[in-house]
């Protein structure tokens, strides 16, 4: 009777495997099974139709010959590591079709174990994702092209404003020149963002580092030091932060020192122990008038811009007492600025 139960169990397992293979032949994916050592012992019909290869050619580790040569070593090593660990495996790579064309596949495999927990084989699938990858690449190219054109148009507007400034004198020239600098900063931000099109967040240490480098080239007489912690923020929050830095640094360059006198400006960004974002822009120049008040300074377009940008971040702009020079401080709650997961 025990022998009959064993035979029935073996017969049931064989029938179940036959049913599985029959169903797998109708799946759109390429499906395969390996033995306990990771060598492939069976492929569904779609695999043979796609590769044009026989089971004898693909048996064991023969499937690696269908992987693109640029990826074969990486893919094989990755699968062997998963096999050694008895863990699920996933990878993306091109497979050669019967006509020699390579198409991209998302490949997944999972270990199958018996009742005692012993690994007996692997079950794997390959899903064609070529169309999705090509669509993503096209979208990236279109985004980059649009961003590139926007950046170039902004640079052109900045140049036109700079040319216009040469035709006027006094306060009008200064106003146009400041507008040109703001447009130039926005163009620089676009240049940075389109190089990170896949990302929704950006590292402020990278952003402010590049921004300060550009400002330093514009005002070479003034040493500009930037010290920023690596803080990830959403790109929508990065723009007002960068514009605030641009306004404060250019104001320091223009007003803290004389026309021919060089002087240092420092930018510092960090998270406070209380969890606030703190931005400091300090110079070591002539300082602010004793009666200077931010509330009264809003007749200046630059100050109105700064306060409006700070409000976008739910923050506040303050002046701290330092000697020599002046120190402007922006503090904003982290939940209004920093990307959280």
XYZ file of C-alpha atoms in Angstrom:
341
model
C 0.000 0.000 0.000
C 2.881 2.363 0.784
C 4.322 1.553 -2.651
C 0.963 2.372 -4.254
C 0.853 5.745 -2.504
C 4.382 6.508 -3.743
C 3.478 5.562 -7.293
C 0.316 7.654 -7.171
C 2.275 10.614 -5.814
C 4.889 10.313 -8.557
C 2.158 9.942 -11.164
C 0.381 13.040 -9.859
C 3.586 15.080 -9.909
C 4.348 13.999 -13.464
C 0.827 14.907 -14.601
C 1.066 18.309 -12.902
C 4.368 19.017 -14.643
C 2.875 18.064 -18.016
C -0.026 20.443 -17.397
C 2.378 23.216 -16.396
C 4.450 22.781 -19.556
C 1.335 22.769 -21.729
C 0.114 26.036 -20.171
C 3.586 27.616 -20.348
C 3.652 27.043 -24.106
C 0.756 29.498 -24.474
C 2.307 32.290 -22.382
C 3.696 35.344 -24.241
C 6.898 35.233 -22.134
C 9.861 32.981 -22.676
C 9.619 30.389 -19.877
C 12.284 27.962 -18.648
C 13.164 25.487 -15.920
C 16.553 24.502 -14.533
C 17.799 21.602 -12.443
C 19.018 22.097 -8.877
C 22.439 23.191 -10.174
C 21.090 26.058 -12.293
C 21.500 24.339 -15.679
C 18.431 24.767 -17.906
C 16.556 21.548 -18.740
C 13.414 22.861 -20.462
C 12.133 25.876 -22.437
C 8.620 26.676 -23.576
C 7.671 26.939 -27.217
C 8.052 30.750 -27.297
C 11.751 30.442 -26.356
C 12.492 28.136 -29.266
C 10.435 30.295 -31.656
C 12.316 33.415 -30.562
C 15.876 32.040 -30.541
C 15.471 29.451 -33.306
C 17.641 27.137 -31.180
C 17.059 23.532 -30.162
C 16.979 22.253 -26.601
C 20.333 20.560 -27.141
C 21.904 23.912 -28.101
C 20.400 25.730 -25.109
C 20.647 22.989 -22.464
C 22.596 23.621 -19.265
C 24.226 27.029 -19.550
C 23.869 27.153 -23.323
C 21.329 29.970 -22.997
C 24.180 32.374 -22.233
C 25.236 32.161 -25.915
C 22.017 34.027 -26.784
C 22.870 36.903 -24.422
C 24.520 39.927 -26.032
C 28.342 39.607 -25.645
C 28.530 42.966 -23.850
C 26.255 41.639 -21.094
C 26.970 37.876 -21.001
C 29.600 37.853 -18.236
C 27.631 40.204 -15.969
C 24.378 38.284 -16.442
C 25.968 34.875 -15.887
C 27.796 36.001 -12.755
C 24.610 37.556 -11.392
C 22.614 34.376 -11.905
C 25.352 32.251 -10.305
C 25.361 34.514 -7.243
C 21.582 34.154 -6.925
C 21.893 30.383 -7.308
C 24.606 30.221 -4.624
C 22.392 32.221 -2.264
C 19.182 30.414 -3.210
C 17.593 33.817 -3.768
C 15.309 35.305 -6.417
C 17.089 36.667 -9.500
C 16.244 39.599 -11.752
C 18.172 41.270 -14.568
C 17.658 43.197 -17.797
C 19.685 42.437 -20.921
C 19.414 41.881 -24.708
C 18.746 38.405 -26.155
C 19.532 37.431 -29.745
C 16.565 36.587 -31.912
C 16.707 33.874 -34.599
C 17.384 36.545 -37.269
C 20.338 38.039 -35.362
C 18.480 41.066 -33.964
C 18.809 41.710 -30.232
C 15.795 42.617 -28.120
C 15.711 43.700 -24.488
C 14.207 41.380 -21.898
C 13.375 41.624 -18.215
C 14.385 38.235 -16.794
C 13.256 36.839 -13.468
C 13.819 33.488 -11.764
C 12.731 31.996 -8.456
C 14.048 28.888 -6.656
C 11.586 26.020 -6.136
C 12.001 23.791 -3.064
C 10.564 20.472 -1.983
C 8.748 19.755 1.275
C 12.078 19.376 3.085
C 13.165 22.827 1.912
C 15.779 21.482 -0.494
C 16.234 23.462 -3.723
C 15.160 21.219 -6.583
C 14.960 23.579 -9.569
C 14.494 27.146 -10.775
C 11.523 28.637 -12.611
C 12.280 31.598 -14.863
C 10.671 33.949 -17.367
C 11.911 36.493 -19.908
C 9.571 39.377 -20.797
C 10.237 41.468 -23.911
C 10.524 45.138 -22.871
C 12.192 46.510 -26.015
C 9.240 48.731 -26.958
C 9.093 50.202 -23.445
C 12.829 50.922 -23.382
C 12.724 52.561 -26.819
C 9.744 54.701 -25.750
C 11.604 55.781 -22.599
C 14.701 56.655 -24.628
C 12.614 58.671 -27.094
C 10.925 60.499 -24.230
C 14.312 61.281 -22.704
C 15.650 62.598 -26.007
C 12.572 64.792 -26.503
C 12.820 66.123 -22.941
C 16.493 66.913 -23.374
C 15.863 68.611 -26.719
C 13.097 70.781 -25.264
C 15.179 71.631 -22.201
C 18.182 72.431 -24.386
C 16.113 74.812 -26.497
C 14.597 76.468 -23.428
C 18.072 76.951 -21.960
C 19.369 78.432 -25.218
C 16.382 80.778 -25.499
C 16.901 81.956 -21.929
C 20.587 82.544 -22.652
C 19.597 84.571 -25.728
C 17.182 86.686 -23.664
C 19.932 87.286 -21.086
C 22.319 88.391 -23.831
C 19.713 90.744 -25.324
C 19.074 92.293 -21.924
C 22.807 92.755 -21.383
C 23.088 94.489 -24.767
C 20.094 96.679 -23.913
C 21.727 97.698 -20.617
C 24.599 99.242 -22.563
C 22.173 101.665 -24.224
C 20.906 103.242 -21.003
C 22.406 104.848 -17.935
C 21.900 104.966 -14.187
C 19.200 102.988 -12.378
C 17.708 101.674 -15.632
C 21.024 100.082 -16.635
C 21.370 98.425 -13.225
C 17.795 97.108 -13.316
C 18.234 95.591 -16.772
C 21.584 94.092 -15.804
C 20.020 92.459 -12.728
C 17.205 91.055 -14.862
C 19.790 89.590 -17.252
C 21.578 87.903 -14.347
C 18.325 86.373 -13.078
C 17.479 84.990 -16.509
C 21.029 83.635 -16.808
C 20.623 81.838 -13.469
C 17.369 80.216 -14.586
C 19.130 79.067 -17.776
C 21.902 77.538 -15.663
C 19.311 75.699 -13.578
C 17.675 74.295 -16.704
C 21.071 73.085 -17.858
C 21.522 71.195 -14.596
C 17.980 69.801 -14.482
C 17.865 68.417 -18.018
C 21.012 66.434 -17.212
C 18.992 64.771 -14.444
C 15.747 64.192 -16.351
C 15.104 60.796 -14.757
C 15.296 62.178 -11.230
C 12.532 63.902 -9.289
C 14.975 65.081 -6.645
C 18.334 66.806 -6.742
C 21.238 67.070 -4.319
C 21.556 70.646 -3.075
C 25.306 70.270 -2.564
C 25.684 69.599 -6.295
C 23.206 72.310 -7.278
C 24.737 75.066 -5.151
C 28.255 73.976 -6.066
C 27.565 74.422 -9.778
C 25.598 77.625 -9.222
C 28.397 79.179 -7.169
C 30.933 78.107 -9.780
C 28.958 80.025 -12.407
C 28.628 83.087 -10.179
C 32.369 82.986 -9.464
C 33.098 83.102 -13.190
C 30.779 86.116 -13.548
C 32.437 87.990 -10.648
C 36.047 86.706 -10.595
C 37.293 89.545 -8.375
C 35.377 88.123 -5.393
C 36.335 84.726 -3.883
C 33.160 82.669 -3.408
C 33.176 79.745 -0.948
C 30.367 77.197 -0.911
C 29.812 74.662 1.871
C 26.631 72.618 1.429
C 25.514 69.372 3.013
C 24.175 66.661 0.660
C 20.430 67.273 1.042
C 17.926 65.802 -1.428
C 15.050 68.105 -2.367
C 12.336 67.935 -4.983
C 13.273 69.854 -8.121
C 10.302 72.189 -7.574
C 11.893 73.304 -4.278
C 15.397 73.547 -5.704
C 14.535 76.425 -8.037
C 13.501 78.992 -5.370
C 16.464 77.967 -3.203
C 18.876 78.494 -6.080
C 17.325 81.844 -6.965
C 17.624 82.978 -3.340
C 21.334 82.093 -3.371
C 21.748 83.943 -6.665
C 20.092 87.101 -5.300
C 21.990 87.121 -2.008
C 25.397 86.398 -3.546
C 25.055 88.991 -6.313
C 23.843 91.550 -3.771
C 26.923 90.850 -1.657
C 29.204 91.185 -4.681
C 27.652 94.510 -5.663
C 27.048 96.228 -2.343
C 29.458 94.813 0.239
C 32.623 95.948 -1.513
C 33.741 98.846 -3.661
C 33.753 98.775 -7.462
C 37.383 97.662 -7.650
C 37.787 96.051 -4.230
C 37.706 92.248 -4.064
C 36.137 90.513 -1.087
C 35.082 87.051 0.003
C 31.502 85.765 0.099
C 30.534 82.508 1.794
C 27.514 80.286 1.171
C 26.633 77.642 3.748
C 23.731 75.183 3.699
C 22.926 72.652 6.418
C 20.186 70.972 8.426
C 19.893 72.260 11.977
C 19.532 69.928 14.992
C 15.881 71.016 15.174
C 15.307 69.773 11.626
C 15.199 73.072 9.726
C 16.977 73.904 6.512
C 19.389 76.789 7.145
C 20.998 78.786 4.349
C 23.580 81.462 5.170
C 25.130 83.957 2.757
C 27.797 86.101 4.401
C 30.214 88.752 3.224
C 33.060 90.530 5.028
C 32.542 93.966 3.570
C 31.230 97.302 4.679
C 28.129 95.888 6.376
C 24.559 97.171 6.351
C 23.423 100.608 7.529
C 22.592 100.681 11.238
C 18.971 101.528 10.503
C 18.573 98.788 7.849
C 15.297 96.886 8.225
C 14.103 94.100 5.956
C 10.516 95.235 6.310
C 11.438 98.724 5.088
C 13.695 97.408 2.330
C 10.863 95.952 0.280
C 10.870 98.997 -1.975
C 13.789 97.183 -3.610
C 12.772 94.678 -6.292
C 15.569 92.360 -5.180
C 14.279 92.245 -1.601
C 10.695 91.680 -2.760
C 11.928 88.770 -4.878
C 13.828 87.295 -1.935
C 10.889 87.501 0.456
C 8.497 86.016 -2.122
C 10.876 83.107 -2.773
C 11.267 82.480 0.969
C 7.483 82.331 1.333
C 7.355 79.653 -1.370
C 9.457 77.516 0.957
C 7.352 78.478 4.012
C 10.529 80.022 5.377
C 11.733 83.351 6.699
C 14.606 85.603 5.729
C 16.562 87.242 8.541
C 19.715 89.272 9.096
C 22.209 88.149 11.726
C 24.640 90.528 13.399
C 28.219 89.832 12.327
C 31.373 91.874 12.110
C 32.695 92.651 9.660
C 30.117 92.421 6.904
C 26.558 91.105 6.765
C 24.927 87.703 7.028
C 21.544 86.880 5.501
C 19.884 83.698 6.793
C 17.027 81.715 5.304
C 15.380 79.149 7.566
C 12.664 76.834 6.288
C 10.909 73.801 7.803
C 12.316 70.578 6.388
C 8.887 69.162 5.557
C 8.340 72.065 3.152
C 11.633 71.568 1.347
C 13.328 68.211 1.867
C 12.123 65.146 -0.053
C 10.721 62.496 2.276
C 10.012 58.845 1.541
